[in-house]
Short mmCIF file of C-alpha atoms in Angstrom, two decimals:
data_model
loop_
_atom_site.label_atom_id
_atom_site.label_comp_id
_atom_site.label_asym_id
_atom_site.label_seq_id
_atom_site.Cartn_x
_atom_site.Cartn_y
_atom_site.Cartn_z
CA MET A 5 -0.16 0.02 -0.21
CA ILE A 6 2.90 2.34 0.94
CA GLN A 7 4.71 1.68 -2.49
CA ALA A 8 1.70 2.30 -4.48
CA LEU A 9 0.86 5.63 -2.46
CA VAL A 10 4.37 6.79 -3.16
CA ALA A 11 4.14 6.08 -6.92
CA VAL A 12 1.16 7.73 -7.21
CA LEU A 13 2.62 10.87 -5.27
CA MET A 14 5.92 10.66 -7.44
CA TRP A 15 3.61 10.84 -10.59
CA VAL A 16 1.70 13.89 -9.11
CA LEU A 17 5.02 15.77 -8.80
CA VAL A 18 6.01 14.94 -12.19
CA VAL A 19 2.84 16.35 -13.74
CA SER A 20 3.12 19.22 -11.69
CA LEU A 21 6.89 19.79 -12.78
CA LEU A 22 6.00 19.54 -16.12
CA ILE A 23 3.37 22.35 -15.56
CA LEU A 24 5.21 24.50 -13.45
CA ARG A 25 8.67 24.27 -15.08
CA ARG A 26 7.75 23.98 -18.70
CA ARG A 27 9.76 26.99 -19.92
CA ARG A 28 12.95 26.34 -17.74
CA THR A 29 15.86 25.09 -19.68
CA GLU A 30 17.30 23.58 -16.37
CA ARG A 31 15.50 20.06 -16.39
CA SER A 32 17.60 17.85 -13.84
CA ILE A 33 14.67 17.72 -11.30
CA THR A 34 12.12 16.84 -13.65
CA TYR A 35 14.29 14.13 -15.03
CA ALA A 36 14.75 12.79 -11.63
CA ALA A 37 10.99 13.21 -10.46
CA LEU A 38 10.48 11.08 -13.62
CA THR A 39 13.08 8.37 -13.04
CA ILE A 40 12.22 8.07 -9.40
CA SER A 41 8.83 7.49 -10.29
CA VAL A 42 9.58 4.92 -12.42
CA ALA A 43 11.32 3.14 -9.71
CA MET A 44 8.46 3.54 -7.23
CA THR A 45 6.35 2.24 -9.98
CA LEU A 46 8.27 -0.98 -10.16
CA ASN A 47 8.04 -1.39 -6.49
CA VAL A 48 4.17 -1.85 -6.68
CA ASP A 49 3.99 -5.50 -6.42
CA ALA A 50 1.52 -6.12 -9.47
CA ILE A 51 3.43 -4.13 -11.65
CA TYR A 52 7.02 -5.47 -10.30
CA SER A 53 5.58 -8.94 -11.06
CA THR A 54 4.35 -8.46 -14.39
CA VAL A 55 7.65 -6.61 -15.38
CA ASP A 56 9.88 -9.12 -13.84
CA THR A 57 8.05 -11.92 -15.65
CA ALA A 58 8.84 -10.31 -19.03
CA LEU A 59 12.47 -9.78 -18.08
CA GLY A 60 13.10 -13.63 -17.19
CA ALA A 61 11.57 -13.97 -13.83
CA THR A 62 14.82 -13.86 -12.26
CA ASN A 63 14.07 -10.40 -10.07
CA MET A 64 15.99 -8.27 -12.37
CA ALA A 65 13.21 -6.06 -12.08
CA THR A 66 14.83 -5.27 -8.71
CA LEU A 67 17.96 -3.97 -10.43
CA VAL A 68 16.08 -1.77 -12.71
CA ALA A 69 13.99 -0.28 -10.03
CA ASP A 70 17.19 0.52 -7.40
CA GLY A 71 19.23 1.65 -10.61
CA ALA A 72 16.55 4.04 -11.38
CA LEU A 73 16.08 5.25 -7.89
CA MET A 74 19.91 5.74 -7.87
CA ILE A 75 20.02 7.91 -11.12
CA GLY A 76 16.86 9.87 -10.17
CA LEU A 77 18.63 10.68 -6.70
CA PHE A 78 21.54 11.79 -8.96
CA PHE A 79 19.55 14.06 -10.94
CA LEU A 80 17.89 15.33 -7.91
CA GLY A 81 20.78 16.20 -5.85
CA ARG A 82 22.35 17.91 -9.06
CA GLY A 83 18.98 19.83 -9.95
CA ILE A 84 19.08 21.14 -6.15
CA MET A 85 22.85 22.20 -6.07
CA LYS A 86 22.46 24.18 -9.37
CA ALA A 87 19.21 25.61 -8.20
CA GLY A 88 21.17 27.06 -5.05
CA GLY A 89 24.59 27.84 -6.57
CA TYR A 90 26.11 26.61 -3.40
CA ARG A 91 28.65 23.81 -4.31
CA PRO A 92 31.34 22.80 -1.67
CA ARG A 93 33.72 20.46 -2.64
CA LEU A 94 32.37 17.40 -0.71
CA VAL A 95 29.12 17.93 -2.08
CA ARG A 96 30.26 18.16 -5.64
CA VAL A 97 31.75 14.71 -5.14
CA ALA A 98 28.89 13.12 -3.64
CA LEU A 99 26.78 14.45 -6.48
CA GLY A 100 29.42 13.63 -9.26
CA LEU A 101 29.10 11.42 -12.13
CA PRO A 102 32.15 9.03 -11.05
CA ALA A 103 30.61 8.54 -7.78
CA LEU A 104 27.20 7.31 -9.23
CA LEU A 105 28.95 5.17 -11.99
CA LEU A 106 30.95 3.48 -9.60
CA SER A 107 28.15 2.78 -7.05
CA LEU A 108 26.14 1.43 -10.50
CA VAL A 109 28.99 -0.81 -11.15
CA GLY A 110 29.46 -2.21 -7.57
CA VAL A 111 25.60 -2.95 -7.25
CA GLY A 112 25.57 -4.52 -10.68
CA PHE A 113 28.42 -6.65 -9.73
CA ALA A 114 26.87 -7.75 -6.49
CA PHE A 115 23.73 -8.52 -8.02
CA LEU A 116 25.08 -11.17 -10.45
CA LEU A 117 26.57 -12.89 -7.56
CA ILE A 118 23.17 -13.31 -5.91
CA ASP A 119 21.14 -16.78 -5.99
CA ARG A 120 17.95 -14.93 -6.75
CA GLY A 121 15.64 -17.76 -7.78
CA ALA A 122 12.30 -17.09 -9.00
CA THR A 123 10.39 -13.69 -8.88
CA THR A 124 9.62 -12.46 -5.34
CA THR A 125 7.96 -9.31 -4.33
CA THR A 126 9.84 -9.38 -1.10
CA PHE A 127 13.69 -9.84 -2.46
CA MET A 128 15.77 -8.67 0.53
CA SER A 129 13.55 -10.34 3.07
CA ASP A 130 13.98 -13.74 1.26
CA LEU A 131 17.49 -13.43 0.11
CA GLY A 132 18.90 -10.78 2.20
CA ALA A 133 20.81 -13.48 4.47
CA GLN A 134 23.32 -13.95 1.30
CA PRO A 135 26.36 -11.77 1.67
CA ALA A 136 26.08 -10.67 -1.91
CA ALA A 137 22.45 -9.85 -1.54
CA ALA A 138 23.54 -7.69 1.60
CA THR A 139 26.40 -6.30 -0.32
CA TYR A 140 24.21 -5.30 -3.09
CA SER A 141 21.84 -3.41 -0.76
CA MET A 142 24.46 -1.73 1.36
CA ILE A 143 26.12 -0.15 -1.78
CA GLY A 144 22.86 0.93 -3.23
CA PHE A 145 21.81 2.52 0.00
CA THR A 146 25.15 3.96 1.15
CA TYR A 147 25.11 5.81 -2.26
CA CYS A 148 21.65 6.97 -1.70
CA GLY A 149 22.67 8.12 1.74
CA ILE A 150 25.48 10.25 0.74
CA VAL A 151 23.36 11.86 -2.10
CA VAL A 152 20.59 12.57 0.59
CA ALA A 153 22.96 13.73 2.95
CA ALA A 154 24.40 16.33 0.22
CA MET A 155 20.66 17.28 -0.33
CA LEU A 156 20.34 17.80 3.44
CA ILE A 157 23.41 20.29 3.33
CA LEU A 158 22.27 21.79 0.18
CA ALA A 159 18.60 22.31 1.67
CA GLY A 160 19.82 23.60 5.05
CA ARG A 161 21.59 26.39 3.00
CA GLN A 162 18.51 27.38 1.33
CA TYR A 163 16.54 27.68 4.27
CA ARG A 164 18.94 29.72 6.11
CA LEU A 165 19.41 32.10 2.93
CA GLY A 166 15.49 32.24 2.04
CA ASP A 167 13.01 34.39 3.46
CA GLY A 168 9.18 34.46 3.42
CA ALA A 169 7.62 31.65 1.32
CA GLN A 170 10.93 30.76 -0.08
CA ARG A 171 11.65 28.85 3.23
CA ILE A 172 8.64 26.88 3.24
CA PRO A 173 9.62 24.42 0.31
CA ALA A 174 13.22 24.70 1.51
CA GLY A 175 12.01 23.39 5.03
CA LEU A 176 10.17 20.78 3.33
CA LEU A 177 13.27 19.50 1.59
CA LEU A 178 15.28 19.78 4.62
CA LEU A 179 12.69 17.62 6.41
CA GLY A 180 12.63 15.08 3.46
CA SER A 181 16.53 14.82 3.33
CA ALA A 182 16.77 14.04 7.13
CA PHE A 183 14.25 11.32 6.96
CA GLY A 184 15.91 9.87 3.72
CA VAL A 185 19.16 9.91 5.73
CA ALA A 186 17.41 7.93 8.92
CA LEU A 187 15.71 5.52 6.05
CA CYS A 188 19.26 4.74 4.37
CA LEU A 189 20.61 3.92 7.97
CA VAL A 190 17.69 1.67 9.02
CA VAL A 191 18.14 -0.27 5.78
CA LEU A 192 21.93 -0.35 6.47
CA ILE A 193 21.32 -1.77 9.98
CA MET A 194 18.50 -4.23 8.76
CA ASP A 195 21.04 -5.52 6.21
CA VAL A 196 23.81 -6.02 8.39
CA ALA A 197 21.41 -7.65 11.10
CA HIS A 198 20.04 -9.91 8.60
CA VAL A 199 23.53 -11.18 7.24
CA VAL A 200 24.54 -12.02 10.63
CA GLY A 201 21.77 -13.91 11.57
CA ASN A 202 20.33 -11.33 14.00
CA LEU A 203 16.73 -11.30 12.83
CA ASP A 204 15.16 -9.70 16.33
CA LEU A 205 17.57 -6.65 15.87
CA MET A 206 16.34 -6.58 11.88
CA ASN A 207 12.80 -6.90 13.21
CA ALA A 208 12.93 -4.20 15.63
CA VAL A 209 14.54 -1.84 13.32
CA ALA A 210 12.05 -2.81 10.40
CA ALA A 211 9.39 -1.40 12.37
CA ALA A 212 10.71 2.39 11.53
CA TYR A 213 11.29 1.59 7.74
CA GLY A 214 7.79 2.06 6.48
CA PRO A 215 7.04 5.28 8.16
CA LEU A 216 10.32 6.72 6.97
CA TYR A 217 9.88 5.83 3.69
CA LEU A 218 6.74 7.53 3.26
CA LEU A 219 7.69 10.90 5.24
CA THR A 220 10.82 10.80 3.02
CA PHE A 221 8.87 11.09 -0.22
CA VAL A 222 6.11 13.06 1.07
CA PHE A 223 8.49 15.87 2.41
CA LEU A 224 10.79 15.58 -0.65
CA CYS A 225 7.69 15.40 -3.46
CA THR A 226 5.91 18.68 -1.52
CA GLY A 227 9.32 20.45 -1.06
CA LEU A 228 9.98 19.92 -4.89
CA ALA A 229 6.61 20.77 -5.80
CA GLY A 230 6.72 23.70 -3.48
CA GLN A 231 9.73 25.31 -4.87
CA SER A 232 8.43 25.26 -8.44
CA ALA A 233 5.02 26.76 -7.35
CA VAL A 234 6.62 29.54 -5.29
CA ARG A 235 8.88 30.38 -8.35
CA TYR A 236 6.02 30.16 -10.93
CA VAL A 237 3.96 32.64 -8.60
CA ARG A 238 7.24 34.98 -8.11
CA ASP A 239 7.54 34.88 -11.78
CA ARG A 240 3.77 35.72 -12.44
CA SER A 241 3.59 38.57 -9.85
CA ARG A 242 7.05 39.87 -11.79
CA GLY A 243 5.67 39.76 -15.19
CA VAL A 244 2.44 41.60 -13.64
CA ARG A 245 4.83 44.48 -12.25
CA THR A 246 6.70 44.75 -15.21
CA GLY A 247 3.80 45.01 -17.40
CA ALA A 248 2.56 47.85 -15.14
CA LEU A 249 5.75 49.97 -15.39
CA VAL A 250 5.96 49.74 -19.37
CA ASN A 251 2.23 51.16 -19.27
CA GLU A 252 3.56 53.86 -16.55
CA LEU A 253 6.45 54.72 -18.64
CA GLU A 254 4.72 54.87 -21.92
CA PRO A 255 3.88 58.51 -22.01
CA ILE A 256 7.59 59.40 -21.06
CA TRP A 257 8.83 56.93 -23.68
CA ARG A 258 6.62 58.38 -26.20
CA ARG A 259 7.52 62.05 -25.53
CA ALA A 260 11.09 61.06 -25.63
CA THR A 261 10.84 59.27 -29.03
CA LEU A 262 9.27 62.43 -30.56
CA VAL A 263 12.17 64.57 -29.53
CA ARG A 264 14.73 61.55 -30.46
CA PRO A 265 13.49 58.96 -32.58
CA GLY A 266 15.37 55.41 -31.25
CA LEU A 267 15.08 51.91 -32.68
CA SER A 268 11.35 51.85 -31.56
CA GLN A 269 10.71 54.13 -34.74
CA THR A 270 13.03 52.35 -36.93
CA HIS A 271 11.86 48.80 -35.99
CA SER A 272 8.23 49.34 -35.14
CA SER A 273 6.83 46.12 -36.17
CA ALA A 274 9.62 44.05 -34.43
CA ALA A 275 9.10 46.33 -31.34
CA SER A 276 5.29 45.43 -30.77
CA MET A 277 6.40 41.75 -30.66
CA GLU A 278 8.89 42.31 -27.71
CA GLU A 279 8.70 40.47 -24.51
CA PRO A 280 7.42 42.94 -21.61
CA GLU A 281 10.79 42.69 -19.82
CA THR A 282 12.44 43.72 -23.27
CA ARG A 283 10.33 46.37 -23.70
CA LEU A 284 10.59 48.14 -20.66
CA HIS A 285 14.60 47.99 -20.89
CA ARG A 286 14.27 49.48 -24.31
CA GLU A 287 12.15 52.13 -23.18
CA ILE A 288 14.33 52.91 -20.27
CA VAL A 289 17.46 53.21 -22.60
CA GLU A 290 15.83 55.37 -25.10
CA ILE A 291 14.15 57.60 -22.28
CA ARG A 292 17.72 57.78 -20.87
CA ASP A 293 19.26 58.60 -24.14
CA ALA A 294 16.73 61.49 -24.91
CA MET A 295 17.53 62.89 -21.24
CA ILE A 296 21.46 62.93 -21.83
CA ASP A 297 21.54 64.05 -25.55
CA PRO A 298 22.73 67.47 -25.93
CA ARG A 299 20.99 68.14 -29.39
CA VAL A 300 17.64 67.79 -27.90
CA SER A 301 15.61 69.50 -25.06
CA PHE A 302 14.00 66.69 -23.15
CA GLU A 303 12.90 67.49 -19.35
CA VAL A 304 11.37 64.69 -16.97
CA THR A 305 9.65 65.66 -13.45
CA GLY A 306 10.93 64.52 -10.10
CA HIS A 307 8.06 62.21 -10.24
CA GLU A 308 8.93 61.05 -13.75
CA ARG A 309 12.70 60.41 -12.76
CA ALA A 310 11.62 58.19 -9.77
CA LEU A 311 9.47 55.96 -11.79
CA LEU A 312 12.37 55.54 -14.01
CA GLY A 313 14.39 54.67 -10.93
CA ARG A 314 12.04 52.13 -9.88
CA ALA A 315 11.88 50.75 -13.42
CA GLU A 316 15.52 50.15 -13.61
CA ASP A 317 15.81 48.63 -10.11
CA HIS A 318 12.89 46.35 -10.94
CA LEU A 319 14.91 45.11 -14.01
CA LEU A 320 18.03 44.48 -11.50
CA GLY A 321 15.85 42.77 -9.07
CA LEU A 322 15.89 45.55 -6.89
CA ASP A 323 12.25 46.49 -6.31
CA GLY A 324 11.40 48.97 -3.61
CA ARG A 325 14.99 50.78 -3.56
CA GLY A 326 14.33 53.03 -7.01
CA ALA A 327 12.19 55.38 -5.33
CA GLN A 328 14.76 56.42 -2.78
CA ALA A 329 17.80 56.33 -4.85
CA ALA A 330 16.35 57.68 -8.24
CA ASP A 331 17.24 61.06 -7.57
CA SER A 332 20.67 60.74 -6.09
CA SER A 333 21.76 58.11 -8.86
CA SER A 334 19.92 59.61 -11.90
CA THR A 335 23.23 61.15 -13.51
CA ARG A 336 25.34 58.05 -12.81
CA ARG A 337 22.52 56.16 -14.87
CA GLY A 338 22.31 58.45 -17.35
CA SER A 339 26.02 58.30 -18.19
CA GLU A 340 25.90 54.40 -18.51
CA ARG A 341 23.20 55.17 -21.25
CA GLY A 342 20.55 52.95 -19.73
CA HIS A 343 22.72 49.68 -19.59
CA VAL A 344 20.83 47.94 -16.42
#
């Protein structure tokens, strides 16, 4: 039941990321969600049995699912690292391609040494007493634990540096990563206990496996979806603000282009198809050019100068500072000819 719930949750995440991140060129997190969804789907007993039968009924579906999970976590860690820009050396090593490839080779080699028998939906419970099976599981979950620990570090930094709504998804990722580390430790303890024959310890620790498994994916999924949702809302809000500034600057810009025609007049058809931010940038440049051109007479009021400053700061991501800084920085901005 838990496996089916996690698989559904992962596919919901994939759909939400495809909607919220459709215009982003960086797709590591989307690839991660898709790959992990495949892994979680293969863990559903009915699907596992069907796929494994097609692969020869020797539990090859276990290797496919675990490999997909490792690859998915690799993409997930890389995506979180790229999003935050914080890349300490140990984190880069943990999330590097060599670490993934080495782990996949180790997992594959150990898997070939297991006496796997026929299809079973309780692979480690049935076969975990074999040293090769324990080694297989420990290599895979050691890699997963290292990657999730690296994600924990990255999420912690995002939480500390974030503010407002941005801290919510970072906090969810932080919790999900912490539960993920705990989950990997539980699996490692279970593997060791099983192979040495301490079944009482294995069963005692196994009680934590289900809740940790569910909590890990619930918090990671909501955190990733939350990050995309916050970014989507922020971008929409910025777009609305950009459009408003374009409209507010329009009368000033029209006066400026009457006395000093710019590219807008030369390429009017292309100008009408511009993105709002591109149009805002061009309007600012042409207004500034008219203000500093000694050949024309173009004056702006204090209110218009402050509006221009706010528009420039908006493009720089410094909204709220333009009004205060506009008067003192107008001469400097003018000399830079609108290169914001």
